[in-house]
Short mmCIF file of C-alpha atoms in Angstrom, two decimals:
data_model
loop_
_atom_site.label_atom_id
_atom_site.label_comp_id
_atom_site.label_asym_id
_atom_site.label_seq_id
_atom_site.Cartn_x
_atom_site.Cartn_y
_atom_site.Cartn_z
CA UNK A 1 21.88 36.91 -9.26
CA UNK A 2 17.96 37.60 -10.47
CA UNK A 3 15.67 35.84 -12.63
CA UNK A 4 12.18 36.15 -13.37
CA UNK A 5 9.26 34.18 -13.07
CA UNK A 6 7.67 32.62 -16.28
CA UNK A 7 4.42 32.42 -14.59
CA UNK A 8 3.88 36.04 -12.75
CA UNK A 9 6.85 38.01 -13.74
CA UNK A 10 7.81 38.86 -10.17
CA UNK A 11 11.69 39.18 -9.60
CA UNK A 12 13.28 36.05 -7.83
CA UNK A 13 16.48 36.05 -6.19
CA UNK A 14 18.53 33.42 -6.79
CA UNK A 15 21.50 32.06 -4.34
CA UNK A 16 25.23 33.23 -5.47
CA UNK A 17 25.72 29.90 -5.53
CA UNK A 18 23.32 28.48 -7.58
CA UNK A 19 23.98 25.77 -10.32
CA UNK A 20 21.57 24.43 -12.94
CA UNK A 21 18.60 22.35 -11.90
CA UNK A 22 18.70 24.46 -8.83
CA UNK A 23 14.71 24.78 -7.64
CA UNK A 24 13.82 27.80 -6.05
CA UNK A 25 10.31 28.94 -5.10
CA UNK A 26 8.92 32.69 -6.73
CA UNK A 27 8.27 34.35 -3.48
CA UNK A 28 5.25 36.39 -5.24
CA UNK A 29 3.02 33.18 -6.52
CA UNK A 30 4.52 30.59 -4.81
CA UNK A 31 5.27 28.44 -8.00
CA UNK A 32 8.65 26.00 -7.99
CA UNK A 33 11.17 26.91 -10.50
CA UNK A 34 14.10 25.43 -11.95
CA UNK A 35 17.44 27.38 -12.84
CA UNK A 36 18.00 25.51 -16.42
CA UNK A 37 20.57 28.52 -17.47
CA UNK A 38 23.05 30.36 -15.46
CA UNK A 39 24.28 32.12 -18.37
CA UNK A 40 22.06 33.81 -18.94
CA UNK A 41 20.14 33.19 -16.10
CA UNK A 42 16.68 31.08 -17.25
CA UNK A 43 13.88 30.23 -15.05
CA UNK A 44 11.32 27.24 -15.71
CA UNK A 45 8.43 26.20 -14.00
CA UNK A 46 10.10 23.32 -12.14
CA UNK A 47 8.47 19.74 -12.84
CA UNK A 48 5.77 18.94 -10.35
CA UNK A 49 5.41 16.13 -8.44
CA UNK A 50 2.98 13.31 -10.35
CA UNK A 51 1.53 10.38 -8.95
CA UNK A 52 2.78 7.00 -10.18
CA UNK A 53 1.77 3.51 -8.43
CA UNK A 54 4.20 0.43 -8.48
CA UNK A 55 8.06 -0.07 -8.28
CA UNK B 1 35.02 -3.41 -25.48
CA UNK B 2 33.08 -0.36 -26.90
CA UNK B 3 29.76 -0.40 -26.10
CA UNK B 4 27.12 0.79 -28.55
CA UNK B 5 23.21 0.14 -28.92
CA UNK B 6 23.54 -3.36 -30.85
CA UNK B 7 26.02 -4.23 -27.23
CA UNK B 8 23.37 -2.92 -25.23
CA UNK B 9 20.01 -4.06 -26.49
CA UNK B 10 22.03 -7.83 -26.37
CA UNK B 11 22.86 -7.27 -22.42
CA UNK B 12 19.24 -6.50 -22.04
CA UNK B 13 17.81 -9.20 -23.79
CA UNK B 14 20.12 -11.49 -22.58
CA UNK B 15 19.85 -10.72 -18.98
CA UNK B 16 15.71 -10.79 -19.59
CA UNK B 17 16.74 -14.67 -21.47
CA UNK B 18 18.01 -15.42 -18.20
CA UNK B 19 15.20 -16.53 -15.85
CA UNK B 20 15.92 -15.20 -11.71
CA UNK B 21 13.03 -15.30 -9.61
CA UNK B 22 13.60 -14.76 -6.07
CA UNK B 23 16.14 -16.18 -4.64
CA UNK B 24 17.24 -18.06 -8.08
CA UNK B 25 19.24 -15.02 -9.36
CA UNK B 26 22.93 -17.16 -9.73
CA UNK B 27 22.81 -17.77 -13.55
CA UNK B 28 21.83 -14.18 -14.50
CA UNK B 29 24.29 -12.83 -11.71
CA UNK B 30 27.26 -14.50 -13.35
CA UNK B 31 26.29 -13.21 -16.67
CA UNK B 32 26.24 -9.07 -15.43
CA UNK B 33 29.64 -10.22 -13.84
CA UNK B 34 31.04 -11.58 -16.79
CA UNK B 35 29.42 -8.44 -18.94
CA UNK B 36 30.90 -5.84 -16.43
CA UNK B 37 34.75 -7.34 -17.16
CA UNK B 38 34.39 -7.28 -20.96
CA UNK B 39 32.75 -4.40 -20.87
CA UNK B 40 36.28 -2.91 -18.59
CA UNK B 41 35.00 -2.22 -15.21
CA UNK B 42 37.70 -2.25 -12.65
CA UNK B 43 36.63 -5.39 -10.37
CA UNK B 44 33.60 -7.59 -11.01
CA UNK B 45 31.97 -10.42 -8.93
CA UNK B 46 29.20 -12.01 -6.83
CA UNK B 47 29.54 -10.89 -3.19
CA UNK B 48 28.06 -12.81 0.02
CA UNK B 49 24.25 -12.37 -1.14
CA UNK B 50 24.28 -13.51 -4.88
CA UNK B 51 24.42 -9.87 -6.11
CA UNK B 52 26.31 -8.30 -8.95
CA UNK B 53 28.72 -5.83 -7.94
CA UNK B 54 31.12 -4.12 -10.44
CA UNK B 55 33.53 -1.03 -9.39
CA UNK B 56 34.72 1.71 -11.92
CA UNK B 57 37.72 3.80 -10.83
CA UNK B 58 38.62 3.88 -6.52
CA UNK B 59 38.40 7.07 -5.74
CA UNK B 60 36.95 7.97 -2.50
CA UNK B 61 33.75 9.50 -3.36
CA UNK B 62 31.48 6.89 -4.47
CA UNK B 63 28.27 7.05 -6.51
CA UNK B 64 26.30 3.78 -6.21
CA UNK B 65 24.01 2.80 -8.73
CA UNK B 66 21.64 -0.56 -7.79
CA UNK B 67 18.74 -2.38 -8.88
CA UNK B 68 17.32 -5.84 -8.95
CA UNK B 69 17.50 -8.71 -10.48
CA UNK B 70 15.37 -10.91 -9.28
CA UNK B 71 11.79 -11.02 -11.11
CA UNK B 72 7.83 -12.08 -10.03
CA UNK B 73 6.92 -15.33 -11.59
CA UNK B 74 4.96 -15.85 -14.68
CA UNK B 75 6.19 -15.91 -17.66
CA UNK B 76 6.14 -13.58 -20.55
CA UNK B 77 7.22 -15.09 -24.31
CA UNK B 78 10.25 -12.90 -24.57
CA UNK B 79 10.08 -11.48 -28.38
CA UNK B 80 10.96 -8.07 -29.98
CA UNK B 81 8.10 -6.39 -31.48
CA UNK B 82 9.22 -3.66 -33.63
CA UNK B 83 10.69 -1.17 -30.76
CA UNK B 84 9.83 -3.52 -28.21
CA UNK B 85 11.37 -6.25 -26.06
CA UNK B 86 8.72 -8.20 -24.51
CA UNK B 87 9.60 -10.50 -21.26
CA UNK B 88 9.30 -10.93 -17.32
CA UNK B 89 11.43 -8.51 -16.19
CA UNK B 90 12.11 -5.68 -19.26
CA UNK B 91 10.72 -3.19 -17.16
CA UNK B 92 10.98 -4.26 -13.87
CA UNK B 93 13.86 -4.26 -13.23
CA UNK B 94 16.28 -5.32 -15.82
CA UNK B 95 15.63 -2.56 -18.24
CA UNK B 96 16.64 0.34 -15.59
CA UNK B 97 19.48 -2.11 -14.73
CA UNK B 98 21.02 -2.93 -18.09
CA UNK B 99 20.61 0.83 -18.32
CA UNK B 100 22.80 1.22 -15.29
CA UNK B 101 25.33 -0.80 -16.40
CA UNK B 102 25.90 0.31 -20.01
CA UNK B 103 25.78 4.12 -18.95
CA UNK B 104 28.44 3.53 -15.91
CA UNK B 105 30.72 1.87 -18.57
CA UNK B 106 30.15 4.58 -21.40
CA UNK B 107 30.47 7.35 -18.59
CA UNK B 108 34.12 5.97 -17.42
CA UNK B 109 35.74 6.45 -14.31
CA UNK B 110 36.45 9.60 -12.82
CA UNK B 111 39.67 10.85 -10.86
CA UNK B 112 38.16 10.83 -7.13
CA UNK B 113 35.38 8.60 -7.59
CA UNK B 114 34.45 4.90 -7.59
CA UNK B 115 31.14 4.29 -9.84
CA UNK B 116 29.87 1.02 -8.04
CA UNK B 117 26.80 -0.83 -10.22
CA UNK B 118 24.93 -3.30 -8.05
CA UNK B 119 22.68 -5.61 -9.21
CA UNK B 120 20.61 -7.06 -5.92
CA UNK B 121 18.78 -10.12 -4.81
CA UNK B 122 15.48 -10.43 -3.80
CA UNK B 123 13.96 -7.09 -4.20
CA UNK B 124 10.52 -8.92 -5.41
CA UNK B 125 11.36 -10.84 -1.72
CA UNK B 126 10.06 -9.50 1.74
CA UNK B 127 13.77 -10.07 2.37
CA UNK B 128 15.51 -7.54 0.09
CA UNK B 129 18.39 -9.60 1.19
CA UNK B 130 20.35 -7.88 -1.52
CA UNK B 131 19.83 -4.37 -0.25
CA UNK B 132 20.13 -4.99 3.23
CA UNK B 133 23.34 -6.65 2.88
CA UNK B 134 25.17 -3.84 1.28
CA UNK B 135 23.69 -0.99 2.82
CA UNK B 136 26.32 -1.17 6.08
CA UNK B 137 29.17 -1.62 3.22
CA UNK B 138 29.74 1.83 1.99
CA UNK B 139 28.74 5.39 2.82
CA UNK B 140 28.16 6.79 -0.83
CA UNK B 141 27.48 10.75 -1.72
CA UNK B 142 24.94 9.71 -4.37
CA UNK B 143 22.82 6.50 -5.46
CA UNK B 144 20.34 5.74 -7.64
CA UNK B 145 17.66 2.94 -7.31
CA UNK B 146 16.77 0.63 -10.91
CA UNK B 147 13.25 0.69 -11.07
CA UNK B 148 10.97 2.14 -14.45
CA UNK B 149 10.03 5.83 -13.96
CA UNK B 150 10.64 6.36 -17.69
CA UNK B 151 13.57 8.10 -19.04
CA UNK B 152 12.13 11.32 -18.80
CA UNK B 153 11.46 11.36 -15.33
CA UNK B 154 13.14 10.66 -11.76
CA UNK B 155 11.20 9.51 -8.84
CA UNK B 156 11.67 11.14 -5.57
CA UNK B 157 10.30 8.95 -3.14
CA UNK B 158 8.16 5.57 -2.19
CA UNK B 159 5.65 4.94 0.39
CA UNK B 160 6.39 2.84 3.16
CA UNK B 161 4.69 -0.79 3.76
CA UNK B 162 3.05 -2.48 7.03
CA UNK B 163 0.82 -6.01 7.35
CA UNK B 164 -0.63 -7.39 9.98
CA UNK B 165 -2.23 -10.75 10.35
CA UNK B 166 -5.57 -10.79 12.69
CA UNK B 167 -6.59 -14.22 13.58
CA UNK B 168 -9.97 -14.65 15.87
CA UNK B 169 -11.50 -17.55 18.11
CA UNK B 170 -14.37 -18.31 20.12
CA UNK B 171 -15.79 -21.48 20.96
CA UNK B 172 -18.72 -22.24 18.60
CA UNK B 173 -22.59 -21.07 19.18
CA UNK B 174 -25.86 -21.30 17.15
CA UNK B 175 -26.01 -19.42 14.23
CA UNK B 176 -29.61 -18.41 15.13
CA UNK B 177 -28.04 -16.92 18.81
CA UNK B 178 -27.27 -13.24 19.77
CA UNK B 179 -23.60 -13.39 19.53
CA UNK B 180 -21.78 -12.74 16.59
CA UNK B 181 -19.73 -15.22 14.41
CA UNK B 182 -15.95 -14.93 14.01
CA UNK B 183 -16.46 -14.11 10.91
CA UNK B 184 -18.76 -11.01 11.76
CA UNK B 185 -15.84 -10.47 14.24
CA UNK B 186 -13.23 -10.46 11.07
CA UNK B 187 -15.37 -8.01 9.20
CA UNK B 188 -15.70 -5.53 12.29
CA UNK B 189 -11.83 -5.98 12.50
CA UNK B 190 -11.66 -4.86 8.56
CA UNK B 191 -14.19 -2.02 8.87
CA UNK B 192 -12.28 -0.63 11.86
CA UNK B 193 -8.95 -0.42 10.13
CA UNK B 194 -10.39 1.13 7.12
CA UNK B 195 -12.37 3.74 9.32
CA UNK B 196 -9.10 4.98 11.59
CA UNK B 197 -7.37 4.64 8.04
CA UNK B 198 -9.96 7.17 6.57
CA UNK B 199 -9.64 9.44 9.73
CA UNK B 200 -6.25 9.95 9.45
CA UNK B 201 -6.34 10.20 5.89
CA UNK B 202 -8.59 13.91 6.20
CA UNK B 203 -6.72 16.31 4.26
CA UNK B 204 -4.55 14.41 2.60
CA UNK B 205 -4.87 14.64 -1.25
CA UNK B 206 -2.55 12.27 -2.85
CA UNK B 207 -2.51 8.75 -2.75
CA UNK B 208 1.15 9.14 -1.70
CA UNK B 209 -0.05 10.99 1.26
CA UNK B 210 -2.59 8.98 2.41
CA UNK B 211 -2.92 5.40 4.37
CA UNK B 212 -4.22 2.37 1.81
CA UNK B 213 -5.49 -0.43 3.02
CA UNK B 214 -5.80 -3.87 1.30
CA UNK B 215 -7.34 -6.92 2.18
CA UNK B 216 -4.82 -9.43 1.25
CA UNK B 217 -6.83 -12.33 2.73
CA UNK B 218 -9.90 -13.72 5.13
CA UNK B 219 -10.41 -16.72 5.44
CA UNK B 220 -13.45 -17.90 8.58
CA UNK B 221 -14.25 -21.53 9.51
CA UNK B 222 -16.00 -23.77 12.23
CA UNK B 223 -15.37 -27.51 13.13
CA UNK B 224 -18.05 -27.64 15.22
CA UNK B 225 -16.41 -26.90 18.56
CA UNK B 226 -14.42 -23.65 17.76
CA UNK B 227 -14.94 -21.05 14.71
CA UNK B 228 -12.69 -18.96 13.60
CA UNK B 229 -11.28 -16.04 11.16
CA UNK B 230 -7.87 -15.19 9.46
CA UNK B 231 -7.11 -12.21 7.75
CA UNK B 232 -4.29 -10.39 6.63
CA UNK B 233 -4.33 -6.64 6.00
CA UNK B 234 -1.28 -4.63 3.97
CA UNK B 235 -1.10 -0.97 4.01
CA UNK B 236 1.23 1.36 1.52
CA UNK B 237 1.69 3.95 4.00
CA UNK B 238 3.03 7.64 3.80
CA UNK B 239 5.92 10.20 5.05
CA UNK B 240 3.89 11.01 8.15
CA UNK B 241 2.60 7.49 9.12
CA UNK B 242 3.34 6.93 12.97
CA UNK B 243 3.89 2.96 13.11
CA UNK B 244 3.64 2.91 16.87
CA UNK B 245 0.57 4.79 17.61
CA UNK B 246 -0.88 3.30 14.61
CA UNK B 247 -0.48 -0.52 15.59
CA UNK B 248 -1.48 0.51 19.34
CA UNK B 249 -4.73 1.59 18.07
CA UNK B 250 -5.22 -1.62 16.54
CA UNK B 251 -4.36 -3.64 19.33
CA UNK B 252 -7.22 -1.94 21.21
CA UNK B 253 -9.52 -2.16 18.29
CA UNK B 254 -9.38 -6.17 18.73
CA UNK B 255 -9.38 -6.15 22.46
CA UNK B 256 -12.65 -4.45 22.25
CA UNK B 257 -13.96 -6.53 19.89
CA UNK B 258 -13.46 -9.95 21.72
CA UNK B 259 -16.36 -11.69 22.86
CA UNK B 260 -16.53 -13.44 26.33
CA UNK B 261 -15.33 -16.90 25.42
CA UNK B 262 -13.05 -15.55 22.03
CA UNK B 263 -9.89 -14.25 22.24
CA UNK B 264 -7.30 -12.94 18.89
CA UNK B 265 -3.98 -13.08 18.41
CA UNK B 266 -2.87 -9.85 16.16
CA UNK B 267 0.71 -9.34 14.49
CA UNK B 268 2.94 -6.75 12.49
CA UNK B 269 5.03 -7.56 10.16
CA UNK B 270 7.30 -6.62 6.68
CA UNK B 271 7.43 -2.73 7.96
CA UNK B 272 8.78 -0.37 5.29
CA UNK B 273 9.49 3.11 6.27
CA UNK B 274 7.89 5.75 3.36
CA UNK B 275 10.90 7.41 2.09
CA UNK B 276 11.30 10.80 -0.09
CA UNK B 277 14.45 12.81 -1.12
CA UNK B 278 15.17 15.77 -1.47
CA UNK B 279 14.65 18.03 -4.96
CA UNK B 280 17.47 20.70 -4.48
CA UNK B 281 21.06 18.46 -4.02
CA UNK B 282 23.77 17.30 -6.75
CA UNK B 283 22.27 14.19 -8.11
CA UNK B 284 19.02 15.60 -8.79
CA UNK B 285 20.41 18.16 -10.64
CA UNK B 286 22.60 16.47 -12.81
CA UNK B 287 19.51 14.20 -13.96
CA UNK B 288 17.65 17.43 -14.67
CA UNK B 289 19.89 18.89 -16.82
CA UNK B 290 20.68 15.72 -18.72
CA UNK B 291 17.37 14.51 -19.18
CA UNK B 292 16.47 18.36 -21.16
CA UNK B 293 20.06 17.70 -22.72
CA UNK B 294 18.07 15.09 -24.40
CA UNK B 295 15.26 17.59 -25.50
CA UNK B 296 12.86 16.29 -22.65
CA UNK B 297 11.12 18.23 -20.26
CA UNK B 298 11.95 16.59 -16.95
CA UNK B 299 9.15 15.38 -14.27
CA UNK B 300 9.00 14.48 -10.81
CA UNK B 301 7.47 11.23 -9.56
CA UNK B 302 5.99 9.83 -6.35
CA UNK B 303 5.36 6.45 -6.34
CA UNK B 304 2.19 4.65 -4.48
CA UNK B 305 4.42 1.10 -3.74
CA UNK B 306 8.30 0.52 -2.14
CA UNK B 307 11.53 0.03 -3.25
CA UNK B 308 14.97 -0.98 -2.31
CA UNK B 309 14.96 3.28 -2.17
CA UNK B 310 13.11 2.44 1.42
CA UNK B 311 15.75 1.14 3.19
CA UNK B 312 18.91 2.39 1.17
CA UNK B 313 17.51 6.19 1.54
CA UNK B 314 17.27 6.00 5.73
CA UNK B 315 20.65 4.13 6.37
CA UNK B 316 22.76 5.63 3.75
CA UNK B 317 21.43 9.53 4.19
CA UNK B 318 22.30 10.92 0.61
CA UNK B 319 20.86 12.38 -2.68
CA UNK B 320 18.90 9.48 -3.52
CA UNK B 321 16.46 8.86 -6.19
CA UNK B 322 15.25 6.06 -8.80
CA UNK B 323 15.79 6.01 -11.99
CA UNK B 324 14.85 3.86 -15.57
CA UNK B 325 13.43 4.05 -19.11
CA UNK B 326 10.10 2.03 -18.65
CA UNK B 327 6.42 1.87 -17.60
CA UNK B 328 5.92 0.93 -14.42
CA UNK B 329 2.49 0.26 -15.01
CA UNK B 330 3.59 -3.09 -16.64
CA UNK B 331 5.47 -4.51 -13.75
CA UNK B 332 4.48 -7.97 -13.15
CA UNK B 333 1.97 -7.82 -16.02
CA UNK B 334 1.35 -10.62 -18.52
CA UNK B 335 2.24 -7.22 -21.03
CA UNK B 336 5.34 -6.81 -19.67
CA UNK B 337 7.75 -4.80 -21.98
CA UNK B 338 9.72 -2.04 -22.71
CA UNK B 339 10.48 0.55 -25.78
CA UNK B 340 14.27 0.16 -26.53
CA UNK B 341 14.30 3.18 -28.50
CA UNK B 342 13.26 4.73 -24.64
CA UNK B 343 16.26 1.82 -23.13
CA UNK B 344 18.78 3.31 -25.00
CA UNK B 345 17.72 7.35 -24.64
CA UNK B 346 17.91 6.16 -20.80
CA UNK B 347 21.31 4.92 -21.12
CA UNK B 348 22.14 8.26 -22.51
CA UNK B 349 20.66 10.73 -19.98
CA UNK B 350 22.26 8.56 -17.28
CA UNK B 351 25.57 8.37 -18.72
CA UNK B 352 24.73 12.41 -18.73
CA UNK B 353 23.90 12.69 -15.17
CA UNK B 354 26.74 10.21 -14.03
CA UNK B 355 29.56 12.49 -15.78
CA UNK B 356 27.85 15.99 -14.24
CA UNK B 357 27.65 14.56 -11.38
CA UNK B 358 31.16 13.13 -11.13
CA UNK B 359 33.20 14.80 -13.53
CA UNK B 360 31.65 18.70 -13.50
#
């Protein structure tokens, strides 16, 4: 299973396995992704890690 | 008892009408007991520490979902404002937990599963009595922590916690002599600890990565035969903080900074391990789809203080994260509310992620 990269294009293989919300990394740029669609397969630019201070 | 969003804004509001500071958390315990029966959970009751605990289904895999009831003093004039319920607590942390138990109930049991809701004691507490008192109880596959990291987001991890408490003495001398005063000594002691704080923090970007100091307290004084200096430093630190190393370094910090005649006494205390799940496991996935099934675009959070997350994530070794509709940025504020409009899309994108995760 393939999907491509919304941010360079690049073809990224994707486990046989893999279930939505699964975060891979686009071995071209480096960017996280999330799997939103396995049917069809769908790639997003996974959500990135903010900053937050208290509980 | 079917619960809709009239039932659920009234659990909220009553459990924020119900006052629990630390350690006072009997009155609004009973009343998330007595909610959890009508509302059909399995078992309900107060266990050993004075927390809330509530079981849907007994199946063997178990999903626990906790957070706290207890609240920091001061109190807020609890009112609704248009959208918003104002009062100590809405946000932190009886908004993610009224969320918790409202989705649990709408999400029903599942064959194979036990859904347990806990609602803890003394979070706000040094203790976290409540946490540490169920964590040897059960070995679940998946939990999630009550605390506000709005209801379009999921927070990954906490940093860890140390203090220490520096006192100094030395027997008095003339201000107008060469040796310095305790309290010079105090301030050295400070300085230090910021300076090996800002060498190990090279590199490091994110607050969340780095060591923080604050200066809780300092306190110097002289009664004419012997001055001294209290202080207590707290520091939020991160994933790769080395306790050991770090409190050595400190010890020889003071010893080098006694005088002749003075001598310290230095202690660590309240140690919280930084703790951070993982992004790529069950739980986290079944939050991100149903927080887009929703029509939100999920994010990530790291957050700069601790959590019950801190010592439920080490012992219990699962997909862990926290959870809850609210801004955190109003915990223990005089300002302290939440949206229920956001309450009640939280309730839904949990009762989501509760049935992916246990139902398929």
């Amino acid at each position: 299973m393939n999907g491509i990269c919304p941010e360079c294009a690049a073809e990224v293989e994707l486990p046989g396995d893999a279930t939505s919300g699964e975060i891979v990394t686009c071995g071209d740029c480096g960017v996280d992704l999330e799997l939103t669609s396995v049917k069809p397969v769908k790639l997003e630019t996974a959500p990135e890690e903010e900053e937050d201070w208290g509980e | 008892m079917a619960l809709d969003r009239a039932y659920a804004e009234q659990l909220l509001e009553d459990m924020v009408r119900t006052e629990s500071l630390s350690g006072e958390e009997q009155a609004v315990a009973a009343l998330i007991v007595e909610r959890m029966k009508a509302l059909g959970y399995d078992s309900a009751e107060v266990d050993g520490a004075g927390n809330a605990v509530g079981h849907l289904g007994s199946g063997p895999r178990r999903l626990v979902l906790l957070g706290h009831m207890d609240t920091v003093p001061g109190e807020v004039p609890i009112r609704r404002e248009g959208d918003l319920l104002y009062g100590r607590g809405s946000v932190d942390a009886k908004g993610p937990l009224a969320t918790f138990i409202a989705a649990a109930s709408l999400a029903g049991a599942a064959p194979d599963w036990t859904i347990t809701v806990v609602g803890v004691v003394e979070e706000e507490a040094a203790s976290s009595k409540g946490a540490r008192f169920v964590a040897p109880l059960w070995r679940p596959e998946a939990c999630v922590i009550g605390e506000p990291s709005g209801h379009d987001a999921v927070t990954l991890g906490y940093k860890g916690r140390l203090v220490c408490e520096y006192r100094y003495a030395q027997g008095t001398s003339h201000s107008a002599g060469p040796l310095p005063s305790a309290g010079q000594i105090g301030v050295a002691f400070v300085n230090a600890a910021q300076a090996a704080a800002d060498e190990l923090n090279v590199g490091q970007k994110r607050v969340f990565d780095q060591i923080s100091p604050n200066l809780l307290s300092i306190h110097s004084e002289n009664d004419g035969l012997e001055e001294s200096v209290t202080l207590t430093i707290s520091w939020r630190v991160p994933l790769w903080f080395e306790r050991e190393s770090w409190e050595a370094g400190l010890r020889a910090v003071a010893s080098g900074l006694d005088e002749e005649e003075g001598s310290h006494e230095l202690r660590f205390y309240g140690s919280e391990v930084a703790y951070k799940g993982t992004k790529n496991n069950p739980l986290v996935k079944a939050f991100l789809a149903a927080i887009r099934s929703q029509e939100l675009k999920p994010r990530f959070k790291v957050k700069t203080g601790t959590a019950d997350l801190n010592i439920l994530g080490p012992v219990w070794e699962c997909p862990i994260l926290a959870y809850g509709p609210g801004d955190s940025s109003l915990d223990h504020t005089p300002n302290e509310h939440i949206s229920l409009d956001e309450y009640w899309s939280g309730v839904q994108i949990l009762r989501e992620a509760v049935q992916r995760l246990t139902q398929g």
